C-alpha cells in the first residue's frame, strides 16, 4: 500500500510568526518537496515575498494553493478538501504538505477532515504546530495586533465562531503536538520559563513546548512527528466551541542557521540485543532530559534488517526498514535534538547502556 503523505497543520494568531516559520522550513527542506496550503484573505493575504522566494527544489509555483474565501475551518468541504485533492492529483505528489491556517482557524475541524473517505487513505496529520507570540501572551493580548485580528474577523463572512482571543488561543493549544513559544528574544528568561511552564500545564499530555526567536528552530522538531492526529481527535476536542462541521462524505533569512536555543548531537553505539532494549533506553532518556526528538537507525543482534527509530516527545516508534548492505557497518547511530544545555555525557551513557540509571 502506498504510504500516506504527511501533513503539518500550522496555526497561531496573526503576527505569531507562521509565515516566517514556513520560509524557514522551505529553506531547510533537505531535499523534500513541500506543498503549501495558505489560508489568508482580503488585505491580510500571504506575503508576496513568500511565494516569490519559494520557487526552488523544495517548492515550486504549482505546489502553492492559496485559500482566500475565509477561515478554512469554516469552509472545509468547499475549499480545504478540494485543495488537498488538487495537490494529491499532481505528478509527482509532494513529500510533505504544510497547511498554514489563518489566525482565526480552529485546528480541530481540519484534523477531522482527514478522516473523510477521500483523504484518510492518502494523507495523515503528521503534527499540529501552534505558533505563540510570547511577548503578546505575556502582555495578556495573545495576538501581536488584536485590532488586526478583529478586522480579520469582520472581513470573513464565512466565519461561524466568534470567540474571545483567550478561548480561541486555548482551543489552538489543546490541539497541538508542538507549541512554539516564539519571540523569546523580546522577553526576560524568567518570563519565558514561566510562560513555557504554563503552556505545558494547559496542553494535552505529550505536547512539547519549545522556545524560539524569529521562528528559527531545527526543522526536525516540527516535521516528521508521525502523530497521526486524525486518530486522536477526542483528546484534541474544542473546549469552548460547538463548531458547525460540514457533513463530510467521503522574517528568517534563507540559508542562515541560528539555533542557539537548541542542542543536537549524534550517538553511535554497537548492536543492541533487541528493539525493546533500545526503545526503553530512549524512552528513559527522554523522560529525564529536555529531549525533543531522537531519530536514527540501529543494528539488532542476529537480525539482518536495519531498525529505524523515531521518538517525538514520549512516543518512540520503531520498525525494520531494510536489510543491511554487504559493505555497511552494523552500527547504531542516533541523532538527539533538544533544548539548549543537554547533558550529552549522561544521555550518551543512557543510550549506550553504560549508565546505572539506564540499566535500572
Short mmCIF file of C-alpha atoms in Angstrom, two decimals:
data_model
loop_
_atom_site.label_atom_id
_atom_site.label_comp_id
_atom_site.label_asym_id
_atom_site.label_seq_id
_atom_site.Cartn_x
_atom_site.Cartn_y
_atom_site.Cartn_z
CA UNK A 1 0.00 0.00 0.00
CA UNK A 2 1.28 3.48 -0.87
CA UNK A 3 2.48 5.41 2.16
CA UNK A 4 0.27 8.30 3.19
CA UNK A 5 1.65 11.80 2.66
CA UNK A 6 2.32 13.59 5.96
CA UNK A 7 0.59 16.93 6.55
CA UNK A 8 1.63 19.55 9.10
CA UNK A 9 -1.08 21.92 10.30
CA UNK A 10 0.48 25.23 11.32
CA UNK A 11 -1.70 27.64 13.27
CA UNK A 12 -1.43 30.66 15.52
CA UNK A 13 -2.65 34.24 15.60
CA UNK A 14 -1.77 36.86 13.02
CA UNK A 15 1.77 38.06 13.74
CA UNK A 16 2.88 34.98 15.69
CA UNK A 17 5.48 34.04 13.07
CA UNK A 18 3.73 31.42 10.93
CA UNK A 19 4.94 32.77 7.59
CA UNK A 20 8.47 33.13 8.93
CA UNK A 21 8.41 29.51 10.05
CA UNK A 22 7.12 28.39 6.64
CA UNK A 23 10.00 30.18 4.95
CA UNK A 24 12.41 28.58 7.40
CA UNK A 25 11.00 25.12 6.65
CA UNK A 26 11.38 25.66 2.90
CA UNK A 27 14.93 26.90 3.33
CA UNK A 28 15.86 23.75 5.24
CA UNK A 29 13.75 21.13 3.44
CA UNK A 30 16.75 18.81 2.92
CA UNK A 31 15.55 17.51 -0.42
CA UNK A 32 11.88 17.16 0.47
CA UNK A 33 9.35 18.54 -1.98
CA UNK A 34 6.86 20.51 0.10
CA UNK A 35 3.41 21.71 -0.98
CA UNK A 36 1.81 24.67 0.78
CA UNK A 37 -1.81 25.48 1.52
CA UNK A 38 -2.00 29.11 2.64
CA UNK A 39 -5.22 30.40 4.23
CA UNK A 40 -5.22 34.18 4.32
CA UNK A 41 -7.67 36.51 2.66
CA UNK A 42 -8.62 40.10 1.91
CA UNK A 43 -5.96 42.69 2.69
CA UNK A 44 -4.30 40.20 5.03
CA UNK A 45 -3.25 37.85 2.23
CA UNK A 46 0.01 35.94 2.26
CA UNK A 47 3.20 37.95 1.88
CA UNK A 48 4.09 38.01 -1.82
CA UNK A 49 7.75 37.57 -0.88
CA UNK A 50 6.94 34.12 0.48
CA UNK A 51 5.59 32.96 -2.88
CA UNK A 52 8.22 34.74 -4.96
CA UNK A 53 11.01 33.23 -2.90
CA UNK A 54 9.59 29.73 -2.95
CA UNK A 55 10.38 28.62 -6.48
CA UNK A 56 13.19 26.19 -5.81
CA UNK A 57 13.69 22.47 -5.36
CA UNK A 58 11.62 22.43 -2.18
CA UNK A 59 8.52 24.11 -3.57
CA UNK A 60 7.60 25.49 -6.99
CA UNK A 61 4.72 27.66 -8.13
CA UNK A 62 2.44 24.69 -8.74
CA UNK A 63 2.88 23.50 -5.17
CA UNK A 64 1.22 26.54 -3.56
CA UNK A 65 -2.53 26.79 -3.05
CA UNK A 66 -3.98 29.99 -1.61
CA UNK A 67 -7.42 29.78 0.00
CA UNK A 68 -8.80 33.29 0.20
CA UNK A 69 -12.52 32.72 0.78
CA UNK A 70 -12.30 32.80 4.57
CA UNK A 71 -11.29 30.68 7.53
CA UNK A 72 -10.74 27.13 6.27
CA UNK A 73 -12.08 25.54 9.45
CA UNK A 74 -15.46 27.03 8.43
CA UNK A 75 -15.23 26.06 4.74
CA UNK A 76 -13.78 22.56 4.97
CA UNK A 77 -15.85 20.90 2.24
CA UNK A 78 -15.96 23.94 -0.06
CA UNK A 79 -12.29 24.89 -0.01
CA UNK A 80 -9.97 22.77 2.08
CA UNK A 81 -10.82 19.27 0.87
CA UNK A 82 -10.78 20.26 -2.85
CA UNK A 83 -7.40 21.94 -2.26
CA UNK A 84 -5.96 18.77 -0.79
CA UNK A 85 -7.42 16.70 -3.62
CA UNK A 86 -5.82 19.00 -6.20
CA UNK A 87 -2.43 18.56 -4.54
CA UNK A 88 -2.85 14.78 -4.47
CA UNK A 89 -3.62 14.80 -8.20
CA UNK A 90 -0.21 16.23 -9.07
CA UNK A 91 2.56 14.12 -10.55
CA UNK A 92 4.75 13.52 -8.73
CA UNK A 93 2.95 14.16 -5.45
CA UNK A 94 4.75 16.16 -2.76
CA UNK A 95 6.73 14.52 0.02
CA UNK A 96 5.09 16.71 2.67
CA UNK A 97 2.25 19.24 2.85
CA UNK A 98 2.24 22.26 5.16
CA UNK A 99 -1.12 23.93 5.85
CA UNK A 100 -0.76 27.47 7.20
CA UNK A 101 -4.11 28.43 8.66
CA UNK A 102 -5.46 31.90 9.28
CA UNK A 103 -5.12 33.24 12.81
CA UNK A 104 -8.82 32.62 13.39
CA UNK A 105 -8.84 28.95 12.44
CA UNK A 106 -9.69 26.14 14.82
CA UNK A 107 -7.41 23.18 14.03
CA UNK A 108 -9.94 20.55 15.12
CA UNK A 109 -12.27 20.67 12.06
CA UNK A 110 -9.24 20.37 9.79
CA UNK A 111 -7.93 17.37 11.73
CA UNK A 112 -11.33 15.67 11.45
CA UNK A 113 -11.35 16.29 7.69
CA UNK A 114 -8.51 13.78 7.37
CA UNK A 115 -10.91 11.01 8.39
CA UNK A 116 -13.04 11.63 5.31
CA UNK A 117 -13.09 8.78 2.75
CA UNK A 118 -11.31 10.78 0.06
CA UNK A 119 -8.39 11.72 2.28
CA UNK A 120 -7.91 9.17 5.05
CA UNK A 121 -6.13 6.56 2.93
CA UNK A 122 -3.81 9.07 1.26
CA UNK A 123 -2.94 11.66 3.92
CA UNK A 124 -2.11 11.71 7.61
CA UNK A 125 -1.72 14.62 10.02
CA UNK A 126 1.97 14.41 10.88
CA UNK A 127 1.54 17.03 13.57
CA UNK A 128 -0.21 20.20 14.68
CA UNK A 129 2.19 23.08 15.34
CA UNK A 130 0.95 26.16 17.18
CA UNK A 131 2.96 29.39 16.98
CA UNK A 132 2.64 31.66 20.01
CA UNK A 133 3.73 35.30 20.21
CA UNK A 134 5.47 35.21 23.58
CA UNK A 135 5.50 38.98 24.00
CA UNK A 136 1.76 39.26 23.28
CA UNK A 137 0.85 36.43 25.64
CA UNK A 138 2.99 37.89 28.41
CA UNK A 139 1.11 41.18 27.96
CA UNK A 140 -2.29 39.44 28.02
CA UNK A 141 -3.04 40.36 24.40
CA UNK A 142 -2.43 36.88 22.88
CA UNK A 143 -2.07 38.43 19.41
CA UNK A 144 0.53 40.97 18.28
CA UNK A 145 -2.22 43.28 16.99
CA UNK A 146 -5.70 42.49 18.39
CA UNK A 147 -7.16 45.22 16.18
CA UNK A 148 -5.89 43.43 13.07
CA UNK A 149 -7.47 40.20 14.31
CA UNK A 150 -10.80 42.00 14.73
CA UNK A 151 -10.55 43.37 11.20
CA UNK A 152 -9.81 39.86 10.01
CA UNK A 153 -12.99 38.64 11.70
CA UNK A 154 -15.12 41.33 10.04
CA UNK A 155 -13.61 40.58 6.63
CA UNK A 156 -14.55 36.91 6.84
CA UNK A 157 -18.25 36.42 6.05
CA UNK A 158 -17.90 32.65 6.36
CA UNK A 159 -16.68 32.72 9.97
CA UNK A 160 -19.12 30.83 12.21
CA UNK A 161 -17.31 31.13 15.55
CA UNK A 162 -16.79 34.47 17.29
CA UNK A 163 -14.72 33.71 20.33
CA UNK A 164 -12.68 35.87 22.69
CA UNK A 165 -8.98 35.60 21.88
CA UNK A 166 -8.30 33.69 25.10
CA UNK A 167 -10.81 30.97 24.21
CA UNK A 168 -9.54 30.64 20.65
CA UNK A 169 -5.98 30.53 21.99
CA UNK A 170 -6.88 27.69 24.37
CA UNK A 171 -8.59 25.72 21.60
CA UNK A 172 -5.50 26.01 19.42
CA UNK A 173 -3.27 24.96 22.30
CA UNK A 174 -5.26 21.82 23.17
CA UNK A 175 -4.87 20.55 19.59
CA UNK A 176 -1.10 20.97 19.46
CA UNK A 177 1.64 18.38 19.24
CA UNK A 178 4.29 21.12 19.34
CA UNK A 179 3.83 24.61 20.77
CA UNK A 180 6.46 27.07 19.58
CA UNK A 181 6.80 29.92 22.07
CA UNK A 182 8.19 32.48 19.64
CA UNK A 183 9.78 35.94 20.01
CA UNK A 184 11.56 34.95 23.20
CA UNK A 185 14.27 37.48 22.38
CA UNK A 186 11.77 40.14 23.47
CA UNK A 187 11.33 38.62 26.94
CA UNK A 188 13.42 38.09 30.04
CA UNK A 189 14.43 34.45 30.70
CA UNK A 190 12.26 34.08 33.86
CA UNK A 191 9.21 35.22 31.88
CA UNK A 192 9.98 32.73 29.10
CA UNK A 193 10.32 29.91 31.62
CA UNK A 194 7.06 30.84 33.36
CA UNK A 195 5.13 31.01 30.07
CA UNK A 196 6.53 27.65 28.94
CA UNK A 197 5.51 26.01 32.24
CA UNK A 198 2.01 27.46 31.96
CA UNK A 199 1.61 26.18 28.40
CA UNK A 200 2.79 22.73 29.41
CA UNK A 201 0.16 22.69 32.16
CA UNK A 202 -2.60 23.85 29.82
CA UNK A 203 -1.85 21.45 26.95
CA UNK A 204 -2.52 17.76 26.40
CA UNK A 205 -0.23 15.09 27.81
CA UNK A 206 2.70 14.59 25.46
CA UNK A 207 2.60 18.07 23.93
CA UNK A 208 6.04 19.67 23.81
CA UNK A 209 6.70 23.38 24.29
CA UNK A 210 9.80 24.75 22.57
CA UNK A 211 11.12 28.30 22.60
CA UNK A 212 12.36 30.20 19.56
CA UNK A 213 13.40 33.59 18.33
CA UNK A 214 12.22 34.64 14.85
CA UNK A 215 10.76 31.12 14.39
CA UNK A 216 14.24 29.65 13.93
CA UNK A 217 14.43 26.08 15.13
CA UNK A 218 15.58 22.75 13.71
CA UNK A 219 13.08 21.63 11.08
CA UNK A 220 13.18 18.10 12.53
CA UNK A 221 11.30 19.41 15.55
CA UNK A 222 8.21 20.35 13.54
CA UNK A 223 8.31 17.86 10.64
CA UNK A 224 8.33 14.08 10.93
CA UNK A 225 6.36 13.86 14.18
CA UNK A 226 4.24 10.90 12.94
CA UNK A 227 1.47 11.97 15.32
CA UNK A 228 -1.46 10.67 13.19
CA UNK A 229 -3.55 13.36 14.86
CA UNK A 230 -6.67 12.31 12.94
CA UNK A 231 -6.74 9.10 15.00
CA UNK A 232 -6.71 11.07 18.26
CA UNK A 233 -9.48 13.64 17.85
CA UNK A 234 -11.11 13.09 21.25
CA UNK A 235 -8.18 14.43 23.28
CA UNK A 236 -7.98 17.43 20.93
CA UNK A 237 -11.63 18.42 21.17
CA UNK A 238 -12.54 22.11 21.31
CA UNK A 239 -13.02 23.32 24.86
CA UNK A 240 -15.26 26.27 24.06
CA UNK A 241 -16.90 25.71 20.69
CA UNK A 242 -19.73 23.76 19.19
CA UNK A 243 -18.32 24.22 15.74
CA UNK A 244 -20.58 23.67 12.74
CA UNK A 245 -18.68 20.99 10.86
CA UNK A 246 -19.57 20.18 7.30
CA UNK A 247 -21.15 16.78 6.78
CA UNK A 248 -18.15 15.30 5.10
CA UNK A 249 -18.68 12.32 2.87
CA UNK A 250 -16.49 10.61 1.69
CA UNK A 251 11.46 37.06 8.72
CA UNK A 252 14.28 34.39 8.78
CA UNK A 253 16.98 34.62 6.09
CA UNK A 254 17.24 31.62 3.78
CA UNK A 255 20.29 29.52 4.48
CA UNK A 256 21.04 31.17 7.82
CA UNK A 257 21.34 28.83 10.79
CA UNK A 258 20.68 30.28 14.23
CA UNK A 259 19.62 27.50 16.57
CA UNK A 260 21.41 28.67 19.68
CA UNK A 261 18.49 27.67 21.92
CA UNK A 262 18.77 24.04 20.80
CA UNK A 263 21.37 21.29 21.07
CA UNK A 264 21.88 18.34 18.76
CA UNK A 265 24.47 15.60 18.61
CA UNK A 266 24.99 12.08 17.29
CA UNK A 267 25.34 9.00 19.47
CA UNK A 268 26.97 5.91 17.96
CA UNK A 269 26.66 2.53 19.63
CA UNK A 270 27.04 -1.09 18.66
CA UNK A 271 24.31 -3.63 18.03
CA UNK A 272 21.52 -3.87 20.59
CA UNK A 273 20.15 -7.17 21.86
CA UNK A 274 16.52 -6.44 20.91
CA UNK A 275 14.40 -3.49 19.71
CA UNK A 276 12.71 -3.07 23.08
CA UNK A 277 16.11 -2.63 24.75
CA UNK A 278 16.85 0.46 22.67
CA UNK A 279 13.28 1.75 22.90
CA UNK A 280 13.40 1.54 26.69
CA UNK A 281 16.72 3.38 26.79
CA UNK A 282 15.39 6.16 24.54
CA UNK A 283 12.14 6.50 26.49
CA UNK A 284 14.07 6.68 29.74
CA UNK A 285 16.44 9.35 28.43
CA UNK A 286 13.54 11.43 27.08
CA UNK A 287 11.80 11.28 30.46
CA UNK A 288 14.90 12.54 32.29
CA UNK A 289 16.23 15.17 29.86
CA UNK A 290 14.71 18.03 27.77
CA UNK A 291 14.95 15.94 24.59
CA UNK A 292 12.56 16.85 21.77
CA UNK A 293 13.45 14.33 19.05
CA UNK A 294 15.55 11.19 18.63
CA UNK A 295 15.88 9.61 15.22
CA UNK A 296 18.21 7.19 13.53
CA UNK A 297 18.94 3.55 12.78
CA UNK A 298 20.15 0.60 14.82
CA UNK A 299 21.60 -2.85 14.35
CA UNK A 300 19.90 -5.64 16.30
CA UNK A 301 21.90 -8.73 17.23
CA UNK A 302 21.02 -11.67 14.99
CA UNK A 303 18.76 -9.66 12.66
CA UNK A 304 19.75 -8.86 9.05
CA UNK A 305 17.40 -5.85 8.88
CA UNK A 306 18.18 -2.28 9.92
CA UNK A 307 15.94 -0.91 12.70
CA UNK A 308 14.57 2.60 12.08
CA UNK A 309 13.83 4.55 15.28
CA UNK A 310 11.97 7.83 15.78
CA UNK A 311 10.99 9.48 19.05
CA UNK A 312 8.86 12.61 19.27
CA UNK A 313 8.40 13.51 22.90
CA UNK A 314 7.49 10.45 24.95
CA UNK A 315 6.38 8.35 21.96
CA UNK A 316 9.02 6.05 20.41
CA UNK A 317 8.26 4.41 17.06
CA UNK A 318 10.42 1.69 15.54
CA UNK A 319 10.32 -0.68 12.56
CA UNK A 320 12.71 -2.70 10.40
CA UNK A 321 13.11 -0.76 7.15
CA UNK A 322 15.63 -2.68 5.02
CA UNK A 323 18.48 -5.23 5.13
CA UNK A 324 21.98 -4.01 5.89
CA UNK A 325 24.06 -3.72 2.72
CA UNK A 326 27.01 -6.15 2.34
CA UNK A 327 29.60 -3.41 2.91
CA UNK A 328 27.58 -1.47 5.50
CA UNK A 329 28.82 -1.32 9.08
CA UNK A 330 26.41 -2.84 11.58
CA UNK A 331 26.33 0.06 13.99
CA UNK A 332 23.58 2.07 15.63
CA UNK A 333 23.53 5.82 15.05
CA UNK A 334 21.05 8.16 16.71
CA UNK A 335 20.58 11.92 16.33
CA UNK A 336 19.44 13.62 19.55
CA UNK A 337 17.78 17.06 19.38
CA UNK A 338 16.68 19.03 22.41
CA UNK A 339 16.67 22.30 24.25
CA UNK A 340 19.98 24.06 24.86
CA UNK A 341 22.13 22.69 27.67
CA UNK A 342 21.55 18.97 27.12
CA UNK A 343 23.78 16.79 29.29
CA UNK A 344 25.42 14.99 26.40
CA UNK A 345 27.60 12.76 28.56
CA UNK A 346 24.66 11.50 30.62
CA UNK A 347 22.43 10.98 27.58
CA UNK A 348 25.12 9.08 25.68
CA UNK A 349 25.65 6.85 28.71
CA UNK A 350 21.94 6.11 28.97
CA UNK A 351 21.52 5.36 25.25
CA UNK A 352 24.58 3.10 25.12
CA UNK A 353 23.51 1.27 28.28
CA UNK A 354 26.60 2.21 30.28
CA UNK A 355 24.65 4.33 32.78
CA UNK A 356 23.42 2.83 36.03
CA UNK A 357 20.20 4.82 35.54
CA UNK A 358 19.56 3.26 32.15
CA UNK A 359 20.07 -0.27 33.45
CA UNK A 360 17.70 0.03 36.41
#
